[in-house]
């Protein structure tokens, strides 16, 4: 019954399921935990949500408007960690695009890995813009392929700012596209330090391709929606975890 309800609903609650079945809330929680361990659903506070297929990437246009306040707060925190004069390889993705907008007017060198971010910085006289080669993925406009990898390997950067498609303490950084995962790994290889931008929703998502372990990052910037236990465990591994609170929640 839990699985059937999740086919038609965005979320089910423990109290709701207990009322519908006559089972205790403790029993419902155990069933939800068991289903979550089998990948059927994903546990959230007070209930569960459907487990998104790891091979299906939400459209860029849909992601660009989702959790926008959190993404802007994360981008603002990342901008504060970037010093004038630094060289930055900037990942594709909607949070990275928000950071590109904040880098306008800064004396930095940026190689963006998407045409969206490149267009944002193209007319800025203060930013030194480096364009990699590569093939833009339809819709995403993220640059992938051997030309992108070769462009990255020819340079060395102060900072790699990565915006993974999914993130978790055990699963690490993940991407939906295999070519995108390769580009992200290469960006890490050619940068002195790594900043990861992962809003709370990404900590509860799965994607097909593994990029690297979670503690490969020097800094992870997230929001209050990220699981507190995972944030603490990641900090114990030596990663600086910064929680950026959206303005509307302050």
PDB file of C-alpha atoms in Angstrom:
ATOM      1  CA  UNK A   1       0.000   0.000   0.000  1.00  0.00           C
ATOM      2  CA  UNK A   2       2.914   2.370   0.769  1.00  0.00           C
ATOM      3  CA  UNK A   3       4.401   1.763  -2.673  1.00  0.00           C
ATOM      4  CA  UNK A   4       1.021   2.238  -4.383  1.00  0.00           C
ATOM      5  CA  UNK A   5       0.452   5.544  -2.575  1.00  0.00           C
ATOM      6  CA  UNK A   6       3.878   6.821  -3.595  1.00  0.00           C
ATOM      7  CA  UNK A   7       3.059   6.178  -7.249  1.00  0.00           C
ATOM      8  CA  UNK A   8       0.421   8.917  -7.051  1.00  0.00           C
ATOM      9  CA  UNK A   9       1.765  11.215  -4.317  1.00  0.00           C
ATOM     10  CA  UNK A  10       4.855  13.360  -3.877  1.00  0.00           C
ATOM     11  CA  UNK A  11       5.141  12.343  -0.208  1.00  0.00           C
ATOM     12  CA  UNK A  12       3.513  10.084   2.381  1.00  0.00           C
ATOM     13  CA  UNK A  13       3.484  10.710   6.120  1.00  0.00           C
ATOM     14  CA  UNK A  14       3.941   8.263   8.982  1.00  0.00           C
ATOM     15  CA  UNK A  15       0.756   9.399  10.774  1.00  0.00           C
ATOM     16  CA  UNK A  16      -1.245   9.221   7.537  1.00  0.00           C
ATOM     17  CA  UNK A  17      -0.061   5.669   6.826  1.00  0.00           C
ATOM     18  CA  UNK A  18      -0.698   4.541  10.395  1.00  0.00           C
ATOM     19  CA  UNK A  19      -4.262   5.858  10.200  1.00  0.00           C
ATOM     20  CA  UNK A  20      -4.878   4.191   6.831  1.00  0.00           C
ATOM     21  CA  UNK A  21      -3.525   0.790   7.864  1.00  0.00           C
ATOM     22  CA  UNK A  22      -4.363   0.606  11.545  1.00  0.00           C
ATOM     23  CA  UNK A  23      -0.711  -0.192  12.255  1.00  0.00           C
ATOM     24  CA  UNK A  24       1.320   1.648  14.839  1.00  0.00           C
ATOM     25  CA  UNK A  25       3.569   4.517  13.782  1.00  0.00           C
ATOM     26  CA  UNK A  26       6.558   2.463  14.943  1.00  0.00           C
ATOM     27  CA  UNK A  27       5.561  -0.340  12.549  1.00  0.00           C
ATOM     28  CA  UNK A  28       5.120   2.139   9.702  1.00  0.00           C
ATOM     29  CA  UNK A  29       8.553   3.617  10.352  1.00  0.00           C
ATOM     30  CA  UNK A  30      10.117   0.146  10.264  1.00  0.00           C
ATOM     31  CA  UNK A  31       8.397  -0.604   6.958  1.00  0.00           C
ATOM     32  CA  UNK A  32       9.551   2.705   5.505  1.00  0.00           C
ATOM     33  CA  UNK A  33      13.116   2.033   6.641  1.00  0.00           C
ATOM     34  CA  UNK A  34      13.017  -1.427   5.051  1.00  0.00           C
ATOM     35  CA  UNK A  35      11.694  -0.058   1.756  1.00  0.00           C
ATOM     36  CA  UNK A  36      14.314   2.701   1.827  1.00  0.00           C
ATOM     37  CA  UNK A  37      17.106   0.131   2.301  1.00  0.00           C
ATOM     38  CA  UNK A  38      15.891  -1.588  -0.887  1.00  0.00           C
ATOM     39  CA  UNK A  39      15.868   1.678  -2.847  1.00  0.00           C
ATOM     40  CA  UNK A  40      12.076   1.726  -3.262  1.00  0.00           C
ATOM     41  CA  UNK A  41      11.656   5.095  -1.549  1.00  0.00           C
ATOM     42  CA  UNK A  42      13.629   7.779   0.225  1.00  0.00           C
ATOM     43  CA  UNK A  43      13.057   8.638   3.887  1.00  0.00           C
ATOM     44  CA  UNK A  44      12.443  12.255   4.858  1.00  0.00           C
ATOM     45  CA  UNK A  45      11.420  13.807   8.167  1.00  0.00           C
ATOM     46  CA  UNK A  46       7.980  12.502   9.082  1.00  0.00           C
ATOM     47  CA  UNK A  47       7.571  10.140   6.143  1.00  0.00           C
ATOM     48  CA  UNK A  48       8.945   9.235   2.735  1.00  0.00           C
ATOM     49  CA  UNK A  49       9.120  10.400  -0.878  1.00  0.00           C
ATOM     50  CA  UNK A  50       9.529   8.380  -4.098  1.00  0.00           C
ATOM     51  CA  UNK A  51      13.092   7.373  -4.961  1.00  0.00           C
ATOM     52  CA  UNK A  52      14.010   9.219  -8.147  1.00  0.00           C
ATOM     53  CA  UNK A  53      15.524   6.948 -10.842  1.00  0.00           C
ATOM     54  CA  UNK A  54      19.303   7.441 -10.818  1.00  0.00           C
ATOM     55  CA  UNK A  55      19.528   7.557 -14.603  1.00  0.00           C
ATOM     56  CA  UNK A  56      16.962  10.310 -15.208  1.00  0.00           C
ATOM     57  CA  UNK A  57      18.158  13.906 -15.055  1.00  0.00           C
ATOM     58  CA  UNK A  58      15.561  16.594 -14.289  1.00  0.00           C
ATOM     59  CA  UNK A  59      15.431  19.258 -17.036  1.00  0.00           C
ATOM     60  CA  UNK A  60      17.692  22.286 -16.598  1.00  0.00           C
ATOM     61  CA  UNK A  61      14.746  24.697 -16.835  1.00  0.00           C
ATOM     62  CA  UNK A  62      12.966  22.910 -13.979  1.00  0.00           C
ATOM     63  CA  UNK A  63      16.079  22.835 -11.804  1.00  0.00           C
ATOM     64  CA  UNK A  64      16.833  26.507 -12.470  1.00  0.00           C
ATOM     65  CA  UNK A  65      13.735  27.564 -10.524  1.00  0.00           C
ATOM     66  CA  UNK A  66      13.824  24.864  -7.812  1.00  0.00           C
ATOM     67  CA  UNK A  67      15.166  25.799  -4.349  1.00  0.00           C
ATOM     68  CA  UNK A  68      16.353  29.093  -5.816  1.00  0.00           C
ATOM     69  CA  UNK A  69      16.704  30.859  -2.434  1.00  0.00           C
ATOM     70  CA  UNK A  70      18.937  28.077  -1.123  1.00  0.00           C
ATOM     71  CA  UNK A  71      21.044  28.055  -4.285  1.00  0.00           C
ATOM     72  CA  UNK A  72      21.570  31.813  -4.127  1.00  0.00           C
ATOM     73  CA  UNK A  73      22.599  31.614  -0.469  1.00  0.00           C
ATOM     74  CA  UNK A  74      25.052  28.812  -1.301  1.00  0.00           C
ATOM     75  CA  UNK A  75      26.458  30.774  -4.243  1.00  0.00           C
ATOM     76  CA  UNK A  76      26.905  33.872  -2.061  1.00  0.00           C
ATOM     77  CA  UNK A  77      28.829  31.843   0.522  1.00  0.00           C
ATOM     78  CA  UNK A  78      31.041  30.408  -2.230  1.00  0.00           C
ATOM     79  CA  UNK A  79      31.758  33.871  -3.645  1.00  0.00           C
ATOM     80  CA  UNK A  80      33.089  34.922  -0.247  1.00  0.00           C
ATOM     81  CA  UNK A  81      35.623  32.085  -0.362  1.00  0.00           C
ATOM     82  CA  UNK A  82      37.037  33.171  -3.712  1.00  0.00           C
ATOM     83  CA  UNK A  83      39.779  35.796  -3.619  1.00  0.00           C
ATOM     84  CA  UNK A  84      40.456  38.399  -6.274  1.00  0.00           C
ATOM     85  CA  UNK A  85      43.222  37.274  -8.597  1.00  0.00           C
ATOM     86  CA  UNK A  86      42.356  33.570  -8.318  1.00  0.00           C
ATOM     87  CA  UNK A  87      41.843  31.204 -11.237  1.00  0.00           C
ATOM     88  CA  UNK A  88      38.615  29.210 -11.085  1.00  0.00           C
ATOM     89  CA  UNK A  89      37.196  26.295 -13.017  1.00  0.00           C
ATOM     90  CA  UNK A  90      33.438  26.631 -12.630  1.00  0.00           C
ATOM     91  CA  UNK A  91      31.258  23.570 -13.015  1.00  0.00           C
ATOM     92  CA  UNK A  92      28.010  23.380 -14.956  1.00  0.00           C
ATOM     93  CA  UNK A  93      24.696  23.336 -13.094  1.00  0.00           C
ATOM     94  CA  UNK A  94      22.153  25.789 -11.772  1.00  0.00           C
ATOM     95  CA  UNK A  95      23.946  26.638  -8.499  1.00  0.00           C
ATOM     96  CA  UNK A  96      27.187  27.241 -10.394  1.00  0.00           C
ATOM     97  CA  UNK A  97      25.265  29.586 -12.692  1.00  0.00           C
ATOM     98  CA  UNK A  98      24.155  31.590  -9.643  1.00  0.00           C
ATOM     99  CA  UNK A  99      27.814  31.853  -8.614  1.00  0.00           C
ATOM    100  CA  UNK A 100      28.799  33.024 -12.117  1.00  0.00           C
ATOM    101  CA  UNK A 101      26.394  35.938 -11.707  1.00  0.00           C
ATOM    102  CA  UNK A 102      28.069  36.880  -8.416  1.00  0.00           C
ATOM    103  CA  UNK A 103      31.537  36.787  -9.978  1.00  0.00           C
ATOM    104  CA  UNK A 104      30.678  39.627 -12.342  1.00  0.00           C
ATOM    105  CA  UNK A 105      32.800  42.660 -11.534  1.00  0.00           C
ATOM    106  CA  UNK A 106      35.461  40.560  -9.789  1.00  0.00           C
ATOM    107  CA  UNK A 107      39.127  40.476 -10.829  1.00  0.00           C
ATOM    108  CA  UNK A 108      39.218  36.716 -11.363  1.00  0.00           C
ATOM    109  CA  UNK A 109      40.016  34.281 -14.162  1.00  0.00           C
ATOM    110  CA  UNK A 110      37.190  31.823 -14.840  1.00  0.00           C
ATOM    111  CA  UNK A 111      36.860  28.789 -17.087  1.00  0.00           C
ATOM    112  CA  UNK A 112      33.132  27.936 -17.047  1.00  0.00           C
ATOM    113  CA  UNK A 113      32.121  24.420 -18.008  1.00  0.00           C
ATOM    114  CA  UNK A 114      28.752  25.426 -19.427  1.00  0.00           C
ATOM    115  CA  UNK A 115      27.594  27.861 -22.087  1.00  0.00           C
ATOM    116  CA  UNK A 116      25.021  29.258 -19.623  1.00  0.00           C
ATOM    117  CA  UNK A 117      27.771  30.486 -17.284  1.00  0.00           C
ATOM    118  CA  UNK A 118      29.996  31.561 -20.163  1.00  0.00           C
ATOM    119  CA  UNK A 119      27.221  33.786 -21.512  1.00  0.00           C
ATOM    120  CA  UNK A 120      26.758  35.297 -18.048  1.00  0.00           C
ATOM    121  CA  UNK A 121      30.411  36.372 -17.912  1.00  0.00           C
ATOM    122  CA  UNK A 122      31.128  37.071 -21.587  1.00  0.00           C
ATOM    123  CA  UNK A 123      30.615  40.844 -21.508  1.00  0.00           C
ATOM    124  CA  UNK A 124      32.240  41.514 -18.128  1.00  0.00           C
ATOM    125  CA  UNK A 125      35.414  43.612 -18.514  1.00  0.00           C
ATOM    126  CA  UNK A 126      36.722  42.641 -15.064  1.00  0.00           C
ATOM    127  CA  UNK A 127      36.560  38.865 -15.490  1.00  0.00           C
ATOM    128  CA  UNK A 128      39.190  37.123 -17.577  1.00  0.00           C
ATOM    129  CA  UNK A 129      37.158  34.455 -19.349  1.00  0.00           C
ATOM    130  CA  UNK A 130      38.737  31.223 -20.633  1.00  0.00           C
ATOM    131  CA  UNK A 131      36.580  29.021 -22.845  1.00  0.00           C
ATOM    132  CA  UNK A 132      37.230  25.282 -23.029  1.00  0.00           C
ATOM    133  CA  UNK A 133      36.610  23.199 -26.088  1.00  0.00           C
ATOM    134  CA  UNK A 134      34.020  20.470 -26.066  1.00  0.00           C
ATOM    135  CA  UNK A 135      30.505  19.562 -27.057  1.00  0.00           C
ATOM    136  CA  UNK A 136      27.558  21.184 -25.234  1.00  0.00           C
ATOM    137  CA  UNK A 137      24.983  18.703 -23.984  1.00  0.00           C
ATOM    138  CA  UNK A 138      21.516  19.518 -25.366  1.00  0.00           C
ATOM    139  CA  UNK A 139      19.421  21.493 -22.894  1.00  0.00           C
ATOM    140  CA  UNK A 140      22.106  21.452 -20.215  1.00  0.00           C
ATOM    141  CA  UNK A 141      24.681  23.319 -22.329  1.00  0.00           C
ATOM    142  CA  UNK A 142      27.343  21.633 -20.169  1.00  0.00           C
ATOM    143  CA  UNK A 143      30.593  21.061 -22.052  1.00  0.00           C
ATOM    144  CA  UNK A 144      31.766  17.459 -22.210  1.00  0.00           C
ATOM    145  CA  UNK A 145      34.020  15.218 -24.237  1.00  0.00           C
ATOM    146  CA  UNK A 146      37.742  14.865 -24.986  1.00  0.00           C
ATOM    147  CA  UNK A 147      38.196  18.500 -26.012  1.00  0.00           C
ATOM    148  CA  UNK A 148      36.857  19.702 -22.669  1.00  0.00           C
ATOM    149  CA  UNK A 149      39.081  17.279 -20.785  1.00  0.00           C
ATOM    150  CA  UNK A 150      42.130  18.314 -22.835  1.00  0.00           C
ATOM    151  CA  UNK A 151      41.396  22.005 -22.203  1.00  0.00           C
ATOM    152  CA  UNK A 152      41.328  21.401 -18.478  1.00  0.00           C
ATOM    153  CA  UNK A 153      44.467  19.275 -18.434  1.00  0.00           C
ATOM    154  CA  UNK A 154      46.420  22.043 -20.175  1.00  0.00           C
ATOM    155  CA  UNK A 155      45.922  24.392 -17.200  1.00  0.00           C
ATOM    156  CA  UNK A 156      46.172  24.580 -13.412  1.00  0.00           C
ATOM    157  CA  UNK A 157      43.595  26.378 -11.270  1.00  0.00           C
ATOM    158  CA  UNK A 158      43.465  27.724  -7.750  1.00  0.00           C
ATOM    159  CA  UNK A 159      39.909  26.542  -7.214  1.00  0.00           C
ATOM    160  CA  UNK A 160      37.509  23.992  -8.689  1.00  0.00           C
ATOM    161  CA  UNK A 161      33.899  24.801  -7.854  1.00  0.00           C
ATOM    162  CA  UNK A 162      31.793  21.690  -8.398  1.00  0.00           C
ATOM    163  CA  UNK A 163      28.008  21.472  -8.463  1.00  0.00           C
ATOM    164  CA  UNK A 164      27.216  17.730  -8.418  1.00  0.00           C
ATOM    165  CA  UNK A 165      23.879  16.325  -9.535  1.00  0.00           C
ATOM    166  CA  UNK A 166      23.653  14.302  -6.319  1.00  0.00           C
ATOM    167  CA  UNK A 167      25.706  14.133  -3.152  1.00  0.00           C
ATOM    168  CA  UNK A 168      25.951  11.996  -0.042  1.00  0.00           C
ATOM    169  CA  UNK A 169      28.337  10.979   2.685  1.00  0.00           C
ATOM    170  CA  UNK A 170      28.616   7.371   1.482  1.00  0.00           C
ATOM    171  CA  UNK A 171      27.890   7.765  -2.232  1.00  0.00           C
ATOM    172  CA  UNK A 172      30.060  10.860  -2.676  1.00  0.00           C
ATOM    173  CA  UNK A 173      29.696  13.247  -5.610  1.00  0.00           C
ATOM    174  CA  UNK A 174      27.539  11.928  -8.448  1.00  0.00           C
ATOM    175  CA  UNK A 175      26.491  12.987 -11.945  1.00  0.00           C
ATOM    176  CA  UNK A 176      23.727  11.789 -14.257  1.00  0.00           C
ATOM    177  CA  UNK A 177      25.879  11.914 -17.396  1.00  0.00           C
ATOM    178  CA  UNK A 178      29.064   9.838 -17.791  1.00  0.00           C
ATOM    179  CA  UNK A 179      30.818  12.551 -19.785  1.00  0.00           C
ATOM    180  CA  UNK A 180      29.914  15.153 -17.175  1.00  0.00           C
ATOM    181  CA  UNK A 181      31.355  12.918 -14.449  1.00  0.00           C
ATOM    182  CA  UNK A 182      34.654  12.682 -16.350  1.00  0.00           C
ATOM    183  CA  UNK A 183      34.849  16.462 -16.717  1.00  0.00           C
ATOM    184  CA  UNK A 184      34.165  16.943 -12.999  1.00  0.00           C
ATOM    185  CA  UNK A 185      36.917  14.467 -12.068  1.00  0.00           C
ATOM    186  CA  UNK A 186      39.356  16.252 -14.362  1.00  0.00           C
ATOM    187  CA  UNK A 187      38.477  19.636 -12.856  1.00  0.00           C
ATOM    188  CA  UNK A 188      39.328  18.229  -9.442  1.00  0.00           C
ATOM    189  CA  UNK A 189      42.660  16.911 -10.719  1.00  0.00           C
ATOM    190  CA  UNK A 190      43.825  20.292 -12.010  1.00  0.00           C
ATOM    191  CA  UNK A 191      42.807  22.499  -9.057  1.00  0.00           C
ATOM    192  CA  UNK A 192      44.583  23.197  -5.777  1.00  0.00           C
ATOM    193  CA  UNK A 193      41.366  23.163  -3.752  1.00  0.00           C
ATOM    194  CA  UNK A 194      37.790  22.085  -4.272  1.00  0.00           C
ATOM    195  CA  UNK A 195      34.546  23.744  -3.208  1.00  0.00           C
ATOM    196  CA  UNK A 196      31.370  21.681  -3.586  1.00  0.00           C
ATOM    197  CA  UNK A 197      27.952  23.326  -3.848  1.00  0.00           C
ATOM    198  CA  UNK A 198      25.189  20.923  -2.795  1.00  0.00           C
ATOM    199  CA  UNK A 199      21.777  22.102  -1.643  1.00  0.00           C
ATOM    200  CA  UNK A 200      19.826  19.910   0.759  1.00  0.00           C
ATOM    201  CA  UNK A 201      17.813  18.150  -1.968  1.00  0.00           C
ATOM    202  CA  UNK A 202      20.997  16.782  -3.555  1.00  0.00           C
ATOM    203  CA  UNK A 203      21.893  14.925  -0.333  1.00  0.00           C
ATOM    204  CA  UNK A 204      18.761  12.803  -0.799  1.00  0.00           C
ATOM    205  CA  UNK A 205      19.203  12.133  -4.511  1.00  0.00           C
ATOM    206  CA  UNK A 206      20.998   9.416  -6.470  1.00  0.00           C
ATOM    207  CA  UNK A 207      22.679   9.626  -9.870  1.00  0.00           C
ATOM    208  CA  UNK A 208      24.298   7.124 -12.200  1.00  0.00           C
ATOM    209  CA  UNK A 209      27.969   8.125 -12.320  1.00  0.00           C
ATOM    210  CA  UNK A 210      30.349   8.349  -9.361  1.00  0.00           C
ATOM    211  CA  UNK A 211      32.716  11.347  -9.458  1.00  0.00           C
ATOM    212  CA  UNK A 212      34.678  11.103  -6.206  1.00  0.00           C
ATOM    213  CA  UNK A 213      34.295  10.509  -2.483  1.00  0.00           C
ATOM    214  CA  UNK A 214      32.540  13.141  -0.378  1.00  0.00           C
ATOM    215  CA  UNK A 215      35.687  13.920   1.597  1.00  0.00           C
ATOM    216  CA  UNK A 216      37.608  14.737  -1.595  1.00  0.00           C
ATOM    217  CA  UNK A 217      36.180  18.242  -1.191  1.00  0.00           C
ATOM    218  CA  UNK A 218      37.965  20.837   0.908  1.00  0.00           C
ATOM    219  CA  UNK A 219      34.736  22.755   1.498  1.00  0.00           C
ATOM    220  CA  UNK A 220      31.098  21.715   1.116  1.00  0.00           C
ATOM    221  CA  UNK A 221      28.522  24.498   1.083  1.00  0.00           C
ATOM    222  CA  UNK A 222      24.936  23.419   1.657  1.00  0.00           C
ATOM    223  CA  UNK A 223      21.737  24.636   3.318  1.00  0.00           C
ATOM    224  CA  UNK A 224      19.790  23.630   6.457  1.00  0.00           C
ATOM    225  CA  UNK A 225      17.950  20.960   4.458  1.00  0.00           C
ATOM    226  CA  UNK A 226      21.040  18.750   4.326  1.00  0.00           C
ATOM    227  CA  UNK A 227      20.951  15.821   6.813  1.00  0.00           C
ATOM    228  CA  UNK A 228      22.539  17.017  10.044  1.00  0.00           C
ATOM    229  CA  UNK A 229      24.111  13.642  10.851  1.00  0.00           C
ATOM    230  CA  UNK A 230      25.825  13.470   7.458  1.00  0.00           C
ATOM    231  CA  UNK A 231      27.050  17.041   7.780  1.00  0.00           C
ATOM    232  CA  UNK A 232      28.595  16.222  11.142  1.00  0.00           C
ATOM    233  CA  UNK A 233      30.191  12.997   9.912  1.00  0.00           C
ATOM    234  CA  UNK A 234      31.662  14.806   6.910  1.00  0.00           C
ATOM    235  CA  UNK A 235      33.127  17.496   9.173  1.00  0.00           C
ATOM    236  CA  UNK A 236      34.677  14.718  11.273  1.00  0.00           C
ATOM    237  CA  UNK A 237      36.501  13.599   8.118  1.00  0.00           C
ATOM    238  CA  UNK A 238      38.204  16.970   7.853  1.00  0.00           C
ATOM    239  CA  UNK A 239      35.881  18.701   5.370  1.00  0.00           C
ATOM    240  CA  UNK A 240      34.782  22.249   6.165  1.00  0.00           C
ATOM    241  CA  UNK A 241      30.975  22.154   5.975  1.00  0.00           C
ATOM    242  CA  UNK A 242      29.333  25.553   5.648  1.00  0.00           C
ATOM    243  CA  UNK A 243      25.546  25.836   6.054  1.00  0.00           C
ATOM    244  CA  UNK A 244      24.221  28.829   4.115  1.00  0.00           C
ATOM    245  CA  UNK A 245      20.836  30.012   5.384  1.00  0.00           C
ATOM    246  CA  UNK A 246      18.555  31.592   2.734  1.00  0.00           C
ATOM    247  CA  UNK A 247      17.526  35.173   3.487  1.00  0.00           C
ATOM    248  CA  UNK A 248      13.864  34.159   3.784  1.00  0.00           C
ATOM    249  CA  UNK A 249      14.723  31.799   6.665  1.00  0.00           C
ATOM    250  CA  UNK A 250      16.844  34.200   8.719  1.00  0.00           C
TER     251      UNK A 250
END
